[in-house]
């Protein structure tokens, strides 16, 4: 092993933010490293910052430029913030994708949706099974999380073992999926762990995490006490929670209906992977209409306020013939992700107006987190006893808190936000380089760069309005009158000429006074019209709109 070879960790997304996870590990001489890529996730847009965008993902430009040295992609689990961009970005990467069985089913669907080769998905078992790729040996370490078959990674390199936790919690009875297995973790750690790259999401939560198995009694009791129909929502991917809710419905004497494509898909994937053979019985929506409301429970999508999901449709009135009425109960068995408060609040208020009782997670009785709390993180530190720690999966404040927690126990740590390349090969982690990282937007069917200007121009149009002006000229003279179209600007008072009329009049006046050599130049003519549009709109509306000038010239 040469001293010139280095072991590096490089987050491209997911460090210093929640979501959009994408991490590179590299080993080899500087500039000649071989790489593995961990997770290819997405985050979701907001109307104020990314209007019209469908999905956001990390820019893969750095590894695309080194794709000949990329060995493989590993997906830790099937949450969208870890797998959502796989089909969209795979064509830029083109290497085998390693998953476990449940995640592989989701990965194949993502690949097939975007016309990618599903045979590039390689399903393997869990540790101690490992796959050897260049300088790496990699295995999936089972962890409990809020989705089946979540895994960390055991990454062996010539400079030591790395444990990449992925998203995890310490749950001895997660209902679906593997339980917390400290004996396995000690086995992984027995020969030493060079670096622990660790989930930081719940580092500020001071109490030990609770088990999924502790929810059933509370939910069943709530459903028994409810007088009308009960509707419950949670994350569609939380198969364990779906089972807990459905079992509570059955135990309280209710027939259970599953509504929403995302939930049905996830239950299908879990069934394919052999994870839910004993899922409680459900009925079809057609049969539910003949059942008394007090004997019915609906399990629906839309826990985060998604406008097209079943929860939002019910809040708007009806969904597939079902509707909520006064005296019914709606349960959010989920936590609202920061940024989704407005959408969730809209649904809650709609149900309130209907007289529906809404129960959320404020009491802590009906939801448990899928991430390790502070005491759980400390337990993981104690088990793995890493030489160094790199916090991931969190905003900057989470990373800092986690780094300080580790350092207080004598573990070297570093805060590495997106683009910070960390050398893990020494006695302490060290940032050796910072690379430029960016974002890609899925905008309709197109992948565009965050700095391409498309979304910025859309925001300008939304905030300032738009004016389109069309001119017709021949021999450098205007023919007829100009034509203006005004969009997204307030109208002038009813007893005054319209903004369109004023614009057309002012533009025609400026053109009639202009010299012919100015009218001969498209550039000068456009500047004149844009100045006029800006002046008129500012005077009449207080806005300076985005303006477009269409110059049409007749030629012999």
XYZ file of C-alpha atoms in Angstrom:
556
model
C 0.000 0.000 0.000
C 1.611 3.223 -1.181
C 1.457 6.427 0.847
C 0.412 8.192 -2.342
C -2.897 6.332 -2.299
C -5.711 7.999 -0.461
C -9.140 7.020 0.861
C -11.669 9.769 0.298
C -15.298 10.527 1.085
C -17.105 13.128 -1.008
C -20.759 14.063 -0.452
C -22.407 15.350 -3.631
C -25.784 15.733 -1.933
C -27.361 15.031 1.452
C -24.743 16.682 3.679
C -25.834 20.005 5.117
C -29.408 19.334 3.977
C -32.208 16.815 4.417
C -32.691 14.672 1.302
C -31.003 14.334 -2.118
C -28.476 11.832 -0.769
C -25.477 11.027 -2.976
C -22.039 10.083 -1.660
C -18.779 9.060 -3.315
C -16.051 6.908 -1.829
C -12.711 6.786 -3.632
C -9.430 4.946 -3.223
C -6.163 5.247 -5.124
C -3.507 7.788 -6.115
C -4.737 11.358 -6.313
C -6.466 11.877 -9.635
C -6.605 8.118 -10.319
C -8.961 6.953 -7.581
C -11.487 4.194 -8.182
C -14.965 5.063 -6.913
C -18.210 3.670 -5.631
C -21.346 5.828 -5.479
C -23.771 5.453 -2.573
C -27.412 6.434 -3.167
C -28.950 8.498 -5.939
C -31.724 10.443 -4.231
C -34.007 13.390 -4.816
C -35.493 16.232 -2.859
C -38.692 18.076 -3.619
C -39.285 21.580 -4.979
C -41.046 24.520 -3.392
C -43.235 27.040 -5.155
C -41.263 29.979 -3.785
C -37.805 28.740 -4.805
C -38.306 26.248 -7.641
C -41.729 26.878 -9.223
C -42.823 24.325 -11.790
C -39.955 21.939 -11.040
C -40.907 18.301 -10.454
C -37.824 16.903 -8.678
C -34.388 18.079 -7.573
C -31.263 15.906 -7.490
C -27.525 16.300 -7.028
C -25.498 17.128 -10.122
C -23.414 14.127 -11.162
C -20.940 16.174 -13.260
C -17.973 15.351 -11.000
C -18.349 11.586 -11.237
C -19.513 11.717 -14.863
C -16.103 13.157 -15.711
C -14.566 10.122 -13.969
C -17.155 7.529 -15.012
C -14.444 5.236 -16.384
C -13.240 4.840 -12.791
C -16.667 4.313 -11.215
C -17.056 0.691 -10.105
C -20.715 0.547 -9.024
C -23.669 2.204 -7.349
C -24.996 0.987 -3.986
C -28.521 1.906 -2.837
C -28.975 1.694 0.937
C -32.780 1.716 0.904
C -35.817 2.626 -1.173
C -36.825 6.023 0.179
C -37.075 8.642 -2.554
C -34.306 10.748 -1.043
C -31.957 7.779 -1.597
C -33.266 6.120 -4.781
C -35.563 8.619 -6.509
C -33.086 9.800 -9.180
C -31.755 6.372 -10.148
C -33.689 6.001 -13.395
C -33.187 9.646 -14.337
C -29.413 9.686 -13.869
C -28.435 6.120 -14.644
C -27.720 6.861 -18.314
C -24.958 9.228 -17.203
C -23.291 6.604 -15.001
C -23.869 3.201 -16.579
C -22.434 0.873 -13.929
C -23.962 -2.047 -11.989
C -26.395 -1.098 -9.219
C -26.267 -3.208 -6.045
C -29.277 -3.483 -3.752
C -31.081 -5.876 -1.481
C -34.281 -7.594 -2.635
C -36.985 -5.094 -1.615
C -34.901 -2.112 -2.709
C -34.121 -3.941 -5.937
C -37.823 -4.224 -6.769
C -38.212 -0.468 -6.369
C -34.984 0.149 -8.296
C -36.163 -1.946 -11.229
C -39.389 0.054 -11.378
C -37.400 3.314 -11.394
C -35.130 2.042 -14.149
C -37.958 0.650 -16.260
C -39.930 3.889 -15.975
C -37.082 5.748 -17.689
C -36.141 3.125 -20.247
C -33.009 1.900 -18.500
C -31.710 -1.669 -18.449
C -33.221 -3.367 -15.404
C -30.690 -6.189 -15.712
C -28.052 -3.801 -14.344
C -29.700 -4.180 -10.916
C -27.722 -6.730 -8.896
C -29.548 -8.053 -5.823
C -27.267 -9.443 -3.106
C -27.714 -10.637 0.457
C -26.694 -8.960 3.677
C -23.397 -9.020 5.570
C -21.266 -11.144 5.790
C -21.936 -11.496 2.049
C -19.750 -8.945 0.271
C -18.973 -7.984 -3.315
C -15.415 -7.143 -4.413
C -15.029 -4.201 -6.797
C -11.578 -2.801 -7.524
C -10.037 -1.745 -4.200
C -13.350 -2.123 -2.344
C -15.199 -4.961 -0.688
C -18.752 -3.889 0.134
C -21.579 -5.541 2.067
C -25.043 -4.493 3.205
C -25.408 -4.116 6.975
C -29.076 -4.597 8.002
C -30.534 -1.692 9.976
C -33.992 -0.858 11.262
C -35.644 2.123 9.592
C -39.100 3.203 8.423
C -38.911 1.093 5.253
C -38.164 -2.608 4.752
C -34.619 -3.916 4.264
C -32.846 -0.646 4.966
C -29.107 -1.119 5.155
C -25.880 0.521 6.059
C -22.719 -0.390 4.183
C -19.582 -2.146 5.348
C -16.825 -0.895 3.034
C -13.439 -2.564 3.295
C -10.459 -0.768 1.763
C -6.670 -1.148 1.937
C -6.689 1.617 4.560
C -9.343 0.131 6.793
C -13.033 -0.524 7.230
C -15.676 2.161 6.763
C -19.180 1.811 8.172
C -21.717 3.965 6.323
C -24.880 3.771 8.430
C -27.442 5.046 5.952
C -30.710 6.031 7.667
C -31.191 3.918 10.781
C -32.731 3.548 14.212
C -32.199 1.107 17.079
C -35.497 -0.783 17.091
C -35.615 -4.253 18.689
C -39.057 -4.926 17.141
C -39.648 -2.956 13.916
C -42.659 -5.156 12.901
C -41.390 -5.414 9.308
C -37.701 -5.754 8.456
C -34.655 -6.564 10.553
C -34.407 -5.684 14.225
C -31.487 -3.867 15.807
C -28.689 -6.439 16.082
C -25.878 -5.223 18.347
C -24.118 -8.597 18.153
C -23.787 -8.236 14.371
C -22.497 -4.695 14.740
C -19.889 -5.842 17.260
C -18.806 -8.536 14.817
C -18.394 -5.885 12.128
C -16.400 -3.698 14.521
C -14.173 -6.353 16.105
C -11.161 -5.761 13.841
C -11.477 -1.981 14.018
C -13.421 0.697 12.171
C -11.394 3.373 10.444
C -14.351 5.696 9.857
C -18.014 5.830 10.810
C -20.091 7.909 8.378
C -23.272 8.351 10.344
C -26.886 9.554 10.190
C -27.329 12.828 12.118
C -31.036 13.571 11.593
C -32.204 13.216 15.213
C -29.069 14.300 17.047
C -31.074 16.975 18.888
C -33.668 14.467 20.210
C -32.573 13.808 23.808
C -34.572 10.642 24.569
C -33.846 7.172 23.240
C -35.887 6.227 20.192
C -39.084 4.221 20.576
C -40.041 0.979 18.858
C -42.619 0.560 16.118
C -44.097 -2.271 18.190
C -45.169 0.209 20.876
C -47.722 1.978 18.665
C -50.320 -0.719 18.062
C -52.114 -0.489 21.394
C -52.511 3.289 21.277
C -53.804 3.267 17.706
C -56.215 0.388 18.378
C -57.627 2.151 21.432
C -58.111 5.365 19.463
C -59.984 3.497 16.714
C -62.205 1.678 19.201
C -63.222 4.999 20.749
C -63.894 6.708 17.406
C -67.596 6.986 16.580
C -67.571 7.367 12.800
C -65.324 6.283 9.978
C -61.575 6.397 10.637
C -59.083 7.473 7.984
C -55.334 7.143 8.632
C -52.358 8.311 6.623
C -48.633 7.716 6.860
C -45.645 7.499 4.525
C -46.492 5.026 1.775
C -43.059 3.417 2.103
C -43.469 2.724 5.831
C -44.726 -0.825 5.358
C -44.391 -1.585 9.075
C -46.675 1.351 9.915
C -49.154 0.281 7.238
C -49.281 -3.111 8.933
C -49.618 -1.541 12.395
C -52.481 0.678 11.237
C -54.261 -2.084 9.341
C -53.972 -4.459 12.303
C -55.334 -1.770 14.623
C -58.270 -1.336 12.268
C -59.023 -5.057 12.248
C -58.560 -5.340 16.031
C -61.057 -2.509 16.560
C -63.666 -4.298 14.456
C -63.232 -2.307 11.257
C -62.852 -3.379 7.649
C -59.713 -1.896 6.114
C -59.400 -0.314 2.654
C -56.054 0.765 1.176
C -56.360 3.832 -1.082
C -53.522 5.334 -3.113
C -51.234 3.946 -5.799
C -48.021 4.588 -3.861
C -49.176 2.480 -0.891
C -50.357 -0.344 -3.105
C -47.035 -0.319 -4.959
C -45.018 -0.495 -1.740
C -47.145 -3.313 -0.384
C -46.608 -5.116 -3.686
C -42.838 -4.704 -3.447
C -42.880 -5.931 0.148
C -44.958 -8.945 -0.834
C -42.501 -9.706 -3.665
C -39.643 -9.598 -1.164
C -41.504 -11.954 1.176
C -41.775 -9.416 3.986
C -45.533 -9.251 4.705
C -47.013 -12.711 4.400
C -49.278 -12.003 7.391
C -50.534 -8.541 6.449
C -54.033 -7.984 7.903
C -56.979 -8.614 5.534
C -58.226 -5.689 3.443
C -61.247 -5.157 1.225
C -61.770 -3.423 -2.121
C -63.231 0.067 -2.315
C -66.318 -1.284 -4.106
C -67.166 -3.457 -1.088
C -66.595 -0.637 1.406
C -69.666 1.277 0.295
C -71.939 -1.389 1.785
C -70.255 -1.313 5.215
C -71.513 0.990 8.015
C -69.181 3.957 8.502
C -68.439 3.090 12.120
C -67.086 -0.260 10.937
C -64.764 1.141 8.276
C -61.176 2.321 8.181
C -59.426 3.858 5.169
C -55.640 3.726 4.897
C -54.673 6.525 2.516
C -51.713 8.296 0.925
C -50.853 11.971 1.356
C -49.354 12.381 4.827
C -47.253 15.312 3.581
C -50.100 17.285 2.027
C -49.488 16.179 -1.568
C -52.232 17.767 -3.658
C -53.038 14.729 -5.793
C -52.881 12.130 -3.017
C -55.935 10.520 -1.429
C -55.815 12.691 1.729
C -56.009 15.921 -0.265
C -58.772 14.519 -2.477
C -60.829 13.610 0.580
C -60.198 17.072 2.013
C -61.533 18.553 -1.222
C -64.750 16.513 -1.052
C -64.734 12.958 -2.382
C -62.280 10.298 -3.481
C -63.444 7.199 -5.347
C -66.916 7.733 -3.969
C -65.794 8.009 -0.326
C -66.188 11.169 1.734
C -65.621 12.274 5.311
C -68.437 13.679 7.418
C -68.918 15.343 10.765
C -67.921 12.955 13.539
C -65.371 11.011 11.487
C -61.697 10.832 12.532
C -58.569 11.481 10.474
C -55.201 10.300 11.875
C -51.783 11.547 10.764
C -49.523 8.660 11.827
C -46.507 10.574 10.569
C -44.328 13.583 11.159
C -44.663 16.577 8.873
C -41.399 17.110 7.029
C -40.174 20.737 7.308
C -41.418 22.612 4.258
C -44.670 20.648 4.002
C -46.502 22.473 6.785
C -48.619 24.580 4.421
C -49.921 21.603 2.446
C -50.680 19.604 5.586
C -52.289 22.636 7.222
C -54.567 23.076 4.222
C -55.852 19.530 4.638
C -56.284 19.863 8.407
C -58.315 23.059 8.009
C -60.521 21.507 5.328
C -61.329 18.582 7.594
C -61.962 20.949 10.486
C -64.553 22.787 8.408
C -66.263 19.433 7.759
C -66.412 18.658 11.469
C -63.852 15.854 11.194
C -61.662 15.192 14.236
C -58.002 15.433 13.217
C -55.323 13.686 15.294
C -51.664 14.445 14.602
C -48.299 13.420 16.045
C -48.077 16.115 18.730
C -48.872 13.601 21.472
C -46.218 11.122 20.305
C -48.752 8.281 20.681
C -49.197 7.407 17.027
C -45.818 7.825 15.339
C -42.186 6.957 15.967
C -39.232 8.266 14.015
C -37.155 6.119 11.684
C -33.916 7.808 12.762
C -31.616 7.303 15.716
C -31.948 9.804 18.555
C -28.983 11.216 20.460
C -28.633 8.341 22.992
C -28.881 5.852 20.115
C -26.100 7.615 18.241
C -23.951 7.413 21.343
C -24.649 3.686 21.578
C -23.541 3.237 17.971
C -20.368 5.212 18.689
C -19.666 2.889 21.628
C -20.225 -0.276 19.585
C -18.161 0.638 16.537
C -15.479 2.658 18.379
C -14.388 4.325 15.121
C -11.061 6.078 14.729
C -12.998 8.971 13.156
C -16.555 10.065 12.478
C -18.112 11.991 9.589
C -21.686 13.138 10.255
C -24.113 12.987 7.333
C -27.883 13.107 6.725
C -28.670 16.470 8.266
C -28.583 20.217 8.010
C -25.367 21.957 9.001
C -26.534 22.397 12.599
C -27.108 18.633 12.835
C -23.661 17.881 11.437
C -22.001 20.283 13.870
C -23.865 18.903 16.880
C -23.019 15.328 15.898
C -19.347 16.192 15.363
C -19.187 17.840 18.793
C -20.894 14.818 20.363
C -18.240 12.523 18.903
C -15.310 14.766 19.810
C -16.529 14.976 23.408
C -15.977 11.209 23.546
C -12.488 11.403 22.018
C -13.505 10.508 18.446
C -11.999 12.737 15.752
C -14.738 14.291 13.588
C -15.118 16.715 10.727
C -18.059 18.677 9.309
C -18.220 17.911 5.605
C -20.962 19.660 3.666
C -21.634 18.914 0.004
C -18.461 19.248 -2.054
C -16.045 18.814 0.850
C -13.634 15.993 0.004
C -12.503 14.240 3.177
C -9.373 12.115 3.434
C -10.242 9.183 5.709
C -6.892 7.418 5.472
C -5.060 8.984 8.421
C -5.582 9.234 12.136
C -8.160 12.019 11.797
C -10.495 13.092 8.990
C -9.157 15.968 6.941
C -10.793 18.080 4.254
C -8.277 18.079 1.417
C -10.288 19.682 -1.358
C -13.565 21.427 -2.066
C -15.277 20.802 -5.365
C -18.155 22.653 -6.934
C -21.442 20.830 -6.467
C -24.753 21.720 -8.028
C -28.281 20.548 -8.566
C -30.237 19.163 -11.460
C -33.940 19.842 -11.890
C -36.469 17.541 -13.498
C -38.654 20.089 -15.265
C -41.389 18.211 -17.062
C -39.465 15.704 -19.157
C -36.215 17.673 -19.187
C -33.204 17.622 -16.867
C -31.851 21.141 -16.496
C -29.119 22.695 -14.403
C -29.993 24.909 -11.467
C -28.010 27.742 -13.087
C -29.428 27.354 -16.592
C -31.713 30.322 -15.976
C -35.010 28.608 -16.757
C -36.365 28.570 -13.216
C -34.962 32.023 -12.455
C -36.787 33.475 -15.444
C -39.963 31.660 -14.383
C -39.671 33.249 -10.958
C -39.153 36.682 -12.482
C -42.242 36.236 -14.634
C -44.254 35.134 -11.613
C -43.146 38.086 -9.477
C -43.089 40.834 -12.094
C -45.507 39.851 -14.841
C -44.782 39.599 -18.564
C -45.251 41.826 -21.610
C -44.809 40.630 -25.189
C -44.530 43.268 -27.938
C -44.725 42.499 -31.670
C -43.542 44.944 -34.372
C -43.735 44.848 -38.170
C -41.263 46.848 -40.259
C -40.399 47.301 -43.924
C -37.466 49.320 -45.255
C -36.684 50.361 -41.662
C -40.113 51.899 -41.186
C -42.922 50.665 -38.961
C -45.936 49.202 -40.731
C -49.206 49.588 -38.897
C -49.287 49.743 -35.099
C -47.415 47.783 -32.495
C -49.176 44.998 -30.651
C -48.706 44.255 -26.948
C -49.863 41.333 -24.818
C -49.894 41.823 -21.034
C -49.800 38.841 -18.636
C -49.766 38.866 -14.851
C -49.957 42.655 -14.353
C -52.789 44.593 -12.695
C -55.193 46.443 -14.944
C -55.566 50.224 -14.972
C -58.764 51.771 -13.555
C -61.893 51.089 -15.635
C -62.270 54.746 -16.637
C -58.734 54.865 -18.041
C -57.153 53.354 -21.164
C -55.996 49.797 -20.577
C -52.346 49.062 -19.877
C -52.140 47.359 -23.279
C -53.487 50.439 -25.029
C -51.104 52.773 -23.210
C -48.146 50.545 -24.026
C -49.020 50.347 -27.701
C -49.524 54.126 -27.907
C -46.261 54.935 -26.142
C -44.266 52.417 -28.186
C -45.694 53.790 -31.467
C -44.818 57.315 -30.346
C -41.223 56.342 -29.588
C -40.858 54.554 -32.923
C -42.269 57.447 -34.932
C -39.733 59.792 -33.335
C -36.804 57.411 -33.784
C -34.240 57.831 -36.509
C -34.190 55.306 -39.352
C -30.694 54.086 -38.508
C -31.986 53.089 -35.048
C -34.928 51.254 -36.622
C -32.454 49.417 -38.870
C -30.783 47.789 -35.855
C -32.712 44.998 -34.120
C -30.548 45.455 -31.042
C -31.168 49.200 -30.733
C -34.850 48.805 -31.563
C -35.286 46.159 -28.875
C -33.571 48.336 -26.261
C -35.859 51.263 -27.096
C -39.011 49.160 -26.753
C -37.836 47.518 -23.528
C -37.104 50.912 -21.977
C -40.560 52.112 -22.974
C -42.293 49.034 -21.563
C -40.379 49.325 -18.293
C -41.169 53.059 -17.951
C -44.876 52.750 -18.718
C -45.459 49.711 -16.494
C -43.488 51.213 -13.610
C -45.510 54.465 -13.841
C -48.906 52.753 -14.048
C -48.475 49.581 -11.944
C -45.259 49.950 -9.961
C -43.879 46.820 -11.662
C -41.057 46.329 -14.161
C -42.164 43.218 -16.061
C -40.178 40.643 -17.967
C -40.563 41.833 -21.570
C -40.041 40.161 -24.929
C -39.884 42.025 -28.236
C -40.735 40.240 -31.491
C -39.318 42.111 -34.491
C -40.710 41.089 -37.870
C -39.193 42.582 -41.053
C -40.686 42.298 -44.522
C -38.142 41.677 -47.257
C -38.520 41.520 -51.028
